[in-house]
CSV table of C-alpha atoms in Angstrom, one decimal:
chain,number,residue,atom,x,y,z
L,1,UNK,CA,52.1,227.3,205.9
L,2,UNK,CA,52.2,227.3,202.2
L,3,UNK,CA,52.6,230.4,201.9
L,4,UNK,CA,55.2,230.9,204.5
L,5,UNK,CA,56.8,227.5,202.3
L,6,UNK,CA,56.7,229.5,198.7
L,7,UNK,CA,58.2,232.5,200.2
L,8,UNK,CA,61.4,230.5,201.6
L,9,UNK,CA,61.2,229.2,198.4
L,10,UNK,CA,61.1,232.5,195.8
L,11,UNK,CA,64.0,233.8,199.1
L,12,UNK,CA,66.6,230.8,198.1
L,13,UNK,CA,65.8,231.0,194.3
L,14,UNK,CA,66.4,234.7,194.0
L,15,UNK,CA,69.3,234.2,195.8
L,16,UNK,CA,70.9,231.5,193.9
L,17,UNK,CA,69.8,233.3,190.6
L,18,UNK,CA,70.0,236.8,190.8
L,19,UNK,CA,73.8,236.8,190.1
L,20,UNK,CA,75.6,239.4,188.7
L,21,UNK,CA,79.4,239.5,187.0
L,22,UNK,CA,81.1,241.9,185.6
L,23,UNK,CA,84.0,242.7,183.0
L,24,UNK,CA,86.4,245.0,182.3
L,25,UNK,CA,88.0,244.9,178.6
L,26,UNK,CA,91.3,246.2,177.5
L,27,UNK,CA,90.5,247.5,174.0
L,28,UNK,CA,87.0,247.5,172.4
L,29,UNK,CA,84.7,244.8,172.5
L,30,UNK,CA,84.4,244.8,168.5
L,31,UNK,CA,88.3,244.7,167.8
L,32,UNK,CA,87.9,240.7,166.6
L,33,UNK,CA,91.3,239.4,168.9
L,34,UNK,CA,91.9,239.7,172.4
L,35,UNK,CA,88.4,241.4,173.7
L,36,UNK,CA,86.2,240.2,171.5
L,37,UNK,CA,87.1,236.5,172.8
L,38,UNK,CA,86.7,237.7,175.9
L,39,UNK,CA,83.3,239.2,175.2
L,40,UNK,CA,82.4,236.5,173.5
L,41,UNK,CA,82.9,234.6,176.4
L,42,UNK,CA,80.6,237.0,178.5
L,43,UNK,CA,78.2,235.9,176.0
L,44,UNK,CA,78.2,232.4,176.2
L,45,UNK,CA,77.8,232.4,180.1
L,46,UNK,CA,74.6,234.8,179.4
L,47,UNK,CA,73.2,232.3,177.1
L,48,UNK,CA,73.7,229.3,179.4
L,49,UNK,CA,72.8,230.7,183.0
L,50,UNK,CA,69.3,231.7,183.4
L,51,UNK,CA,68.6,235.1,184.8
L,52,UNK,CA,72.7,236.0,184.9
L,53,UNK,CA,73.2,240.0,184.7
L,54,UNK,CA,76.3,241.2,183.3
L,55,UNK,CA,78.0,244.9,182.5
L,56,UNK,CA,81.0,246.0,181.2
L,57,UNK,CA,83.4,248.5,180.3
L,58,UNK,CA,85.7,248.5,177.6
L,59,UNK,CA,88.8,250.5,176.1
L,60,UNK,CA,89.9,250.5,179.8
L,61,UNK,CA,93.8,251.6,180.7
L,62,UNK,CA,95.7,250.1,183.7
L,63,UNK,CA,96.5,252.4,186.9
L,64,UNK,CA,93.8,254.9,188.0
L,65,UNK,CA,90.9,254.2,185.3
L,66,UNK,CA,90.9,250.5,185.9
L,67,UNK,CA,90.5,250.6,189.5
L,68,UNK,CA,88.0,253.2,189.2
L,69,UNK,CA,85.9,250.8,186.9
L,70,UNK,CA,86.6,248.0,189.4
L,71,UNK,CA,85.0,250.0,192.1
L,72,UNK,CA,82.1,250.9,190.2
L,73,UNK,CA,81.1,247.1,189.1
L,74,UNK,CA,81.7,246.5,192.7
L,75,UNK,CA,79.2,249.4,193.8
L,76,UNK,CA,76.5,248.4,190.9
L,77,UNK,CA,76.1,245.0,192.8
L,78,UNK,CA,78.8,242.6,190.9
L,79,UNK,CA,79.2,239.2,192.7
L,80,UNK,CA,82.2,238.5,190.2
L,81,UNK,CA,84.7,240.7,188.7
L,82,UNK,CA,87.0,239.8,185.5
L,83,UNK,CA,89.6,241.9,185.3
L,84,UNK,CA,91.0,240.9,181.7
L,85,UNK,CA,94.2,242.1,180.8
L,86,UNK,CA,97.9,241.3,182.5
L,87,UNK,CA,97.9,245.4,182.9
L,88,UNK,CA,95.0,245.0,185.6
L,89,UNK,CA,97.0,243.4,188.5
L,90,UNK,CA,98.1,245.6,190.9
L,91,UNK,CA,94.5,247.8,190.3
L,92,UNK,CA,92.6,244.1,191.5
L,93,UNK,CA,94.7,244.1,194.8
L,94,UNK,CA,93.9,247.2,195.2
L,95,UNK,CA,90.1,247.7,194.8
L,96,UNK,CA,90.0,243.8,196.3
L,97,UNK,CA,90.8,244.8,199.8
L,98,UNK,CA,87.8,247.5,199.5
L,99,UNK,CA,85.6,245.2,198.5
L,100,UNK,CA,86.1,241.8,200.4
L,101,UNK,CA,82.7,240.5,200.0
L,102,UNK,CA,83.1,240.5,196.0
L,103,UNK,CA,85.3,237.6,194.1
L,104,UNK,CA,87.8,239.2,191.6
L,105,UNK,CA,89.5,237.0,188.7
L,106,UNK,CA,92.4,238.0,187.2
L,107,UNK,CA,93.3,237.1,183.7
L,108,UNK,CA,97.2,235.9,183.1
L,109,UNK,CA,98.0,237.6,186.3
L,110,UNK,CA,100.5,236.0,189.2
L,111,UNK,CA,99.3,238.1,192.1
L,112,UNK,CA,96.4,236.5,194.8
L,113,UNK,CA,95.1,237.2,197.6
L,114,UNK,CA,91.8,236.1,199.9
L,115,UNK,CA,89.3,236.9,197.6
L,116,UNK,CA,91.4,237.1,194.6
L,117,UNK,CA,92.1,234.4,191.6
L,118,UNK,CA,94.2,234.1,188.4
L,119,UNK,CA,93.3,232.6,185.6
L,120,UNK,CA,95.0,232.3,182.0
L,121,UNK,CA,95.2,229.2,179.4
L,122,UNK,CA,97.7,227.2,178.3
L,123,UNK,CA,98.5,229.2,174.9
L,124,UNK,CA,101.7,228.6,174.2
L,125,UNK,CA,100.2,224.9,173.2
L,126,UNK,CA,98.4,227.0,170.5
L,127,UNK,CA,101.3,229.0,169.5
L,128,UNK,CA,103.4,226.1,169.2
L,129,UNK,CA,101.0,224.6,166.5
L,130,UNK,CA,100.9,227.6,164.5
L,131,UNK,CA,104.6,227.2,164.7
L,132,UNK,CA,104.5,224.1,163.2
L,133,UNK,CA,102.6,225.7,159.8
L,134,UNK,CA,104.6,228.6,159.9
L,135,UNK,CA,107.7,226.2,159.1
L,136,UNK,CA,105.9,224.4,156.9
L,137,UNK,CA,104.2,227.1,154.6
L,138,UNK,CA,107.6,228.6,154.5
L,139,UNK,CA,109.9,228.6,151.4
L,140,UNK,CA,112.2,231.5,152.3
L,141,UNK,CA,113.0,229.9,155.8
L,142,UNK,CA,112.2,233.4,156.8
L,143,UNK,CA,109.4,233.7,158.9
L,144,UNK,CA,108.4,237.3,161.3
L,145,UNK,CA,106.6,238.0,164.1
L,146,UNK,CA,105.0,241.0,165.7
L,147,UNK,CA,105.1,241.0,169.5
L,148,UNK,CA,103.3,243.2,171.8
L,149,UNK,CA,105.3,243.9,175.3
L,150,UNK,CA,108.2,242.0,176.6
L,151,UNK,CA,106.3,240.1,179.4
L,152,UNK,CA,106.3,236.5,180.5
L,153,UNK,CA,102.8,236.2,178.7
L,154,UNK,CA,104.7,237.1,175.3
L,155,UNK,CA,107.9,235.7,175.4
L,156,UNK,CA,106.5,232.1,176.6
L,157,UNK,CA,104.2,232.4,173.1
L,158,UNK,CA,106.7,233.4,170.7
L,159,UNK,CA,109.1,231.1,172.0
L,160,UNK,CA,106.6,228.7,171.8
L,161,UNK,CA,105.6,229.3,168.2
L,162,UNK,CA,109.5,229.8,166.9
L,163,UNK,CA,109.9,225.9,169.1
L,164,UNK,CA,107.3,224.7,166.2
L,165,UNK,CA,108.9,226.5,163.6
L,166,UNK,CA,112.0,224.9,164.4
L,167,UNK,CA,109.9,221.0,164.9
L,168,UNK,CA,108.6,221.4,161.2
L,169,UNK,CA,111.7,223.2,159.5
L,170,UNK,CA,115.3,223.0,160.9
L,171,UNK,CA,116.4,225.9,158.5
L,172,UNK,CA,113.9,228.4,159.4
L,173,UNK,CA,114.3,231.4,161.5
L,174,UNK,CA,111.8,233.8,163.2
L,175,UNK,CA,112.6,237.7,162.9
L,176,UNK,CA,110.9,239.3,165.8
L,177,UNK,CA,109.6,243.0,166.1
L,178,UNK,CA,108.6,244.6,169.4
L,179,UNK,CA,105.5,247.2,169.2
L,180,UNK,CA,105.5,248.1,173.0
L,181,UNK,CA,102.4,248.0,173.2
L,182,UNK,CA,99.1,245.7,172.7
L,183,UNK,CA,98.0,248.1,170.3
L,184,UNK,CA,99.5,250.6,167.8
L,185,UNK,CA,98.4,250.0,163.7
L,186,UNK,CA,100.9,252.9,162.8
L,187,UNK,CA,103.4,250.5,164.0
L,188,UNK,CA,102.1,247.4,163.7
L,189,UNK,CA,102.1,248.8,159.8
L,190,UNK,CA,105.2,249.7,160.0
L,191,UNK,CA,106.5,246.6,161.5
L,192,UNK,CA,104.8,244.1,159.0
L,193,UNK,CA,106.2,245.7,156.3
L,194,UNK,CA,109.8,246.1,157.9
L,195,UNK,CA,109.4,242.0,158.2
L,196,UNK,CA,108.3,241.3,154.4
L,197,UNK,CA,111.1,244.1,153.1
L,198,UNK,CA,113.9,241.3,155.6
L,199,UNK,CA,111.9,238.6,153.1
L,200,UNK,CA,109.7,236.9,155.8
L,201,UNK,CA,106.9,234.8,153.6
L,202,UNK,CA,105.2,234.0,156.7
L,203,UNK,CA,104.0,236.9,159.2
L,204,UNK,CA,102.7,236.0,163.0
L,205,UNK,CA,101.8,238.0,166.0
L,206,UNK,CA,100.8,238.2,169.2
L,207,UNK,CA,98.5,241.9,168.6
L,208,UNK,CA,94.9,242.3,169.8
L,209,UNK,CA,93.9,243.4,166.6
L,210,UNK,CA,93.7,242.4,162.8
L,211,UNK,CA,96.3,245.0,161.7
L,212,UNK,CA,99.2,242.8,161.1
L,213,UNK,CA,97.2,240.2,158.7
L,214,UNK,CA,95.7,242.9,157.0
L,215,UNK,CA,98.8,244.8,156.3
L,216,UNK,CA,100.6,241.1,155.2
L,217,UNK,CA,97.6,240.3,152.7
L,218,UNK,CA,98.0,243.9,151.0
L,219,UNK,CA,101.9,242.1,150.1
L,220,UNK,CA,100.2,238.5,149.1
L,221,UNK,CA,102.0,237.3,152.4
L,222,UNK,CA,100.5,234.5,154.4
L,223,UNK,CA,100.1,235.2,157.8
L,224,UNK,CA,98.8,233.5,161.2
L,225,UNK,CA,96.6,235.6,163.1
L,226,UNK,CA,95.9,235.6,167.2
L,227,UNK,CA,93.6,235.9,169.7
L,228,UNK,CA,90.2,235.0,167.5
L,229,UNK,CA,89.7,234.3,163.9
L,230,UNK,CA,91.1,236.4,161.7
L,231,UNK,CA,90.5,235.0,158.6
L,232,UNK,CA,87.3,237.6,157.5
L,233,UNK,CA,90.4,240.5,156.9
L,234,UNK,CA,92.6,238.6,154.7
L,235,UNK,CA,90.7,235.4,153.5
L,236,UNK,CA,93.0,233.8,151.2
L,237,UNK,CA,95.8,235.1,153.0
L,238,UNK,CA,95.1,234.4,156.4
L,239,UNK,CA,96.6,230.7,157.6
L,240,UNK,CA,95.3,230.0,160.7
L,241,UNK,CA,95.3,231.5,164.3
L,242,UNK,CA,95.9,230.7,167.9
L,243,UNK,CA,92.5,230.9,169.5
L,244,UNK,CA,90.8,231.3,172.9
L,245,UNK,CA,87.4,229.7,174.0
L,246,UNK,CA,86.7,231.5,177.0
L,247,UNK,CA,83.1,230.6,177.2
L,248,UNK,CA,83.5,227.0,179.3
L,249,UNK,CA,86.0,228.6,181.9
L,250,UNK,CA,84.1,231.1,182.9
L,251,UNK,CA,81.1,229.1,183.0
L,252,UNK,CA,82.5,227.1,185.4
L,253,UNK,CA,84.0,230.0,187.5
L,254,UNK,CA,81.0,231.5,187.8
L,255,UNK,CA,79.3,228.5,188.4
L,256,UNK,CA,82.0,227.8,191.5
L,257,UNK,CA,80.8,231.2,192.7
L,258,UNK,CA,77.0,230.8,193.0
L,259,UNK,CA,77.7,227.2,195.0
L,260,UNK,CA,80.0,228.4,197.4
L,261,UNK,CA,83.1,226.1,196.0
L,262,UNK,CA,85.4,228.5,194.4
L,263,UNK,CA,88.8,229.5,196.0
L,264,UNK,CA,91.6,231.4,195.5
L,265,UNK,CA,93.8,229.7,193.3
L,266,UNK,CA,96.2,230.0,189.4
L,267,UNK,CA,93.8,228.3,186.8
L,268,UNK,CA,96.1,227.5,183.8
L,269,UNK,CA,94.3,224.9,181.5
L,270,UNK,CA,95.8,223.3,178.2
L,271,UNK,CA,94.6,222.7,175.0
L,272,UNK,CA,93.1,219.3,176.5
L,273,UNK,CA,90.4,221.7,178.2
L,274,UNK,CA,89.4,223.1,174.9
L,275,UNK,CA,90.2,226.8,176.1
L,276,UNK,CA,93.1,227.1,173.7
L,277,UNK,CA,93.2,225.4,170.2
L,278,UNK,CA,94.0,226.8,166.4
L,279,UNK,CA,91.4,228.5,163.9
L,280,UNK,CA,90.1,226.7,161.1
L,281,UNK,CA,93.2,225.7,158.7
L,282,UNK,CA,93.5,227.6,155.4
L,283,UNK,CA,92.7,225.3,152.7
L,284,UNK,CA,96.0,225.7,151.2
L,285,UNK,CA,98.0,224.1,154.5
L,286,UNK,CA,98.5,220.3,153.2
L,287,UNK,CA,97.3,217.1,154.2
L,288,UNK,CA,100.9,215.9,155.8
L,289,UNK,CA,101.1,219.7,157.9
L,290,UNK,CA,97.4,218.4,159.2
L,291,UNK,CA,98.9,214.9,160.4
L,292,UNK,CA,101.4,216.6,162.1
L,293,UNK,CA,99.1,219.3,163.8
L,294,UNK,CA,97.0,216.4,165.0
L,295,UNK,CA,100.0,214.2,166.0
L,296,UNK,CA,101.3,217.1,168.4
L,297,UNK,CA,98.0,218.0,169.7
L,298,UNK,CA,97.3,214.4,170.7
L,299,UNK,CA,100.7,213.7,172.1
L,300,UNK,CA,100.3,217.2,174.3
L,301,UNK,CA,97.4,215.9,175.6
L,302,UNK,CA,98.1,212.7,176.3
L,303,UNK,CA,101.8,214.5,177.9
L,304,UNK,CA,103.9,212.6,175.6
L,305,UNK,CA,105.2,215.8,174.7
L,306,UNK,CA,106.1,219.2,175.9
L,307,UNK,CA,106.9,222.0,174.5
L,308,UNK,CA,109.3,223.9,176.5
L,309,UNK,CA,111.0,220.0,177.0
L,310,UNK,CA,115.0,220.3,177.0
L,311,UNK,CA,117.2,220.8,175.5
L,312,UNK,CA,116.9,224.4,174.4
L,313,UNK,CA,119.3,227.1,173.9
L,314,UNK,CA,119.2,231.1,173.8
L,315,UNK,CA,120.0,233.3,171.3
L,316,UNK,CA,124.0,233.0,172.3
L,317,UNK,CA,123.3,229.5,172.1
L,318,UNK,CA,123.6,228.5,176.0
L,319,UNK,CA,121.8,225.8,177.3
L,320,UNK,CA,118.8,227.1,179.4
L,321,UNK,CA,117.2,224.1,179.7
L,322,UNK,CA,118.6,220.6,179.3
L,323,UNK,CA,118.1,217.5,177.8
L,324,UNK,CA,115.0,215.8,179.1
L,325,UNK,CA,114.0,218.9,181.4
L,326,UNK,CA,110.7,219.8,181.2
L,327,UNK,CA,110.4,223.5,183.4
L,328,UNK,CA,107.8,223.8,186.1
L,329,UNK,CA,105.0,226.3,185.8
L,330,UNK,CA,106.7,228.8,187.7
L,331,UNK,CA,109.6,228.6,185.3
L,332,UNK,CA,107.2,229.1,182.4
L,333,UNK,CA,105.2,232.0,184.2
L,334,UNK,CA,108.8,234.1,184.3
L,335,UNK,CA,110.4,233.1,181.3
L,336,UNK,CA,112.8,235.9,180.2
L,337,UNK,CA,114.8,234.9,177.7
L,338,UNK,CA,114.2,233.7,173.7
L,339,UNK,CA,115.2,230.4,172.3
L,340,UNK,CA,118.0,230.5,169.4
L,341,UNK,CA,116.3,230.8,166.2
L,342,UNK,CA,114.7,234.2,166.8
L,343,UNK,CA,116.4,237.4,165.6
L,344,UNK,CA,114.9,240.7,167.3
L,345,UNK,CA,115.7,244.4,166.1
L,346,UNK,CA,119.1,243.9,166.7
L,347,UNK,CA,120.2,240.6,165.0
L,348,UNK,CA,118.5,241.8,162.2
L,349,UNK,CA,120.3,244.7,161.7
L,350,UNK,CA,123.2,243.0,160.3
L,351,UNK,CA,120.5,241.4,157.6
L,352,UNK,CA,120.2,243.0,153.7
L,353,UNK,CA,116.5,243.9,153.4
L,354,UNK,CA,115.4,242.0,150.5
L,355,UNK,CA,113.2,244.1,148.4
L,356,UNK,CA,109.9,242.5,147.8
């Protein structure tokens, strides 16, 4: 009977504990931004469940190669599946209808189905706080930005961060520059320097890698990183930096998995979760930009303030949302447009490049 007990027993534990997730990664796990805080994420959930496998892939494209990754976590015995990039979405329907018995996630997707989830962070909270130092470390009320690709993901961020531009310095405006992709240093190069020549003091971006903050300390320009801590490649340079915590969330995905309580749904925590926050502050960033960091963060979290909260205009200066609005998450998940004080390629064509 004892024996008949313990072997019921070793049953349920192994199958309880012998879990396995899997990942699959956009760029390269050692490219300190947008994978690496997703890897570092794999790790904490590795440190804090017992007996958790894991595998990976990264440097994975969308279309054909992601979806053939996808099916080969699948086949190797994955339970869980993050898919972590936007350019994922239609290969996780795809490969999710194959594979029904396997729960896929989704990051900063809008597409779900049976066994299918979404899940992204509130990090336009983030953005809008570097925003606020931006417009306060600037003298030439010129501040640029390097954007990836023109999706919802992007334009809610940069809006987000030229909103707290705007918050700390009435005078200030944000010249954008499109890359077209989440990668390209050639261009990212070229970009940063385009921005500094227009007489940005202040560069920002939305990149997965370092390239931008490297490229603005080679000029003595401050700039505001993304994605992780970017301080290591230009150290007196380097402001701060919208950061992600993964770890936490997928803890508790994974976690919602193994006890039978997950469900398909859009997970879209704010900065009161702790998934989204800033990177340690430059020393130089003063006392009163600190008190106003902290001010904002509080008064996000306690909803006594939103960002995206009316009224704001486009660049022709119409009124997209008005006074007292505050936009649904729906509205926020589509945004298309780009609040007044941004110029992008073409508004800054009529500028004189200012020679640095």
């Amino acid at each position: 009977m004892k024996a008949l007990f313990l072997a019921v027993f070793i049953l349920i534990f192994s199958t309880v504990f012998c879990f396995k997730v899997g990942f699959i990664y956009i760029g390269p796990v050692e490219d300190c931004g947008w994978t690496y805080a997703h890897e570092f994420g794999r790790q904490y959930i590795e440190m804090m469940i017992n007996d958790l496998e894991t595998e990976y892939y990264e440097n994975v494209s969308g279309g054909k190669e992601s979806a053939d990754k996808l099916r080969k976590l699948a086949e190797n015995g994955c339970d869980l599946i993050f898919a972590t990039s936007y350019d994922y979405m239609d290969s996780v329907l795809e490969v999710a209808t194959e594979y029904p018995d396997v729960i896929f996630m989704h990051c900063s997707g809008n597409k779900r189905s049976e066994n299918v989830g979404t899940y992204f962070g509130r990090m336009y909270q983030a953005d809008f706080l570097a925003g606020l130092v931006a417009g306060k470390t600037s003298k030439t009320n010129l501040i640029g930005y390097v954007a990836p690709v023109k999706i919802p993901e992007v334009v809610r961020g940069v809006n987000a961060f030229a909103i707290g531009v705007s918050k700390a310095n009435d005078n200030a405006k944000v010249l954008l520059e499109w890359i077209g992709d989440w990668t390209d240093k050639e261009k990212e190069v070229a970009a940063t320097e385009k921005l500094i020549k227009h007489g940005v003091d202040v560069v920002a971006h939305g990149m997965d890698t370092a390239t931008v903050n490297i490229t603005a300390d080679k000029f003595g320009i401050w700039s505001i990183g993304y994605n992780y801590d970017m301080s290591k490649y230009a150290f007196d340079t380097h402001l701060t930096a919208p950061v992600w915590y993964w770890g936490q969330l997928y803890l508790d995905i994974v976690e919602s998995v193994i006890h039978g309580t997950w469900k398909s749904e859009a997970l879209w925590p704010g900065i009161d979760s702790g998934i989204v926050g800033l990177a340690p502050l430059n020393s130089f960033v003063s006392s009163e930009t600190r008190r106003l960091i902290e001010k904002y963060r509080i008064d996000m979290i306690l909803e006594r303030f939103h960002v995206f909260e009316g009224p704001l205009r486009n660049q022709l200066g119409e009124v997209k949302i008005k006074k007292g609005a505050v936009p649904d998450d729906h509205y926020l998940l589509t945004i298309d447009w780009l609040v007044e004080n941004i110029e992008d390629d073409e508004g800054m064509s009529e500028r004189v490049p200012h020679i640095h």
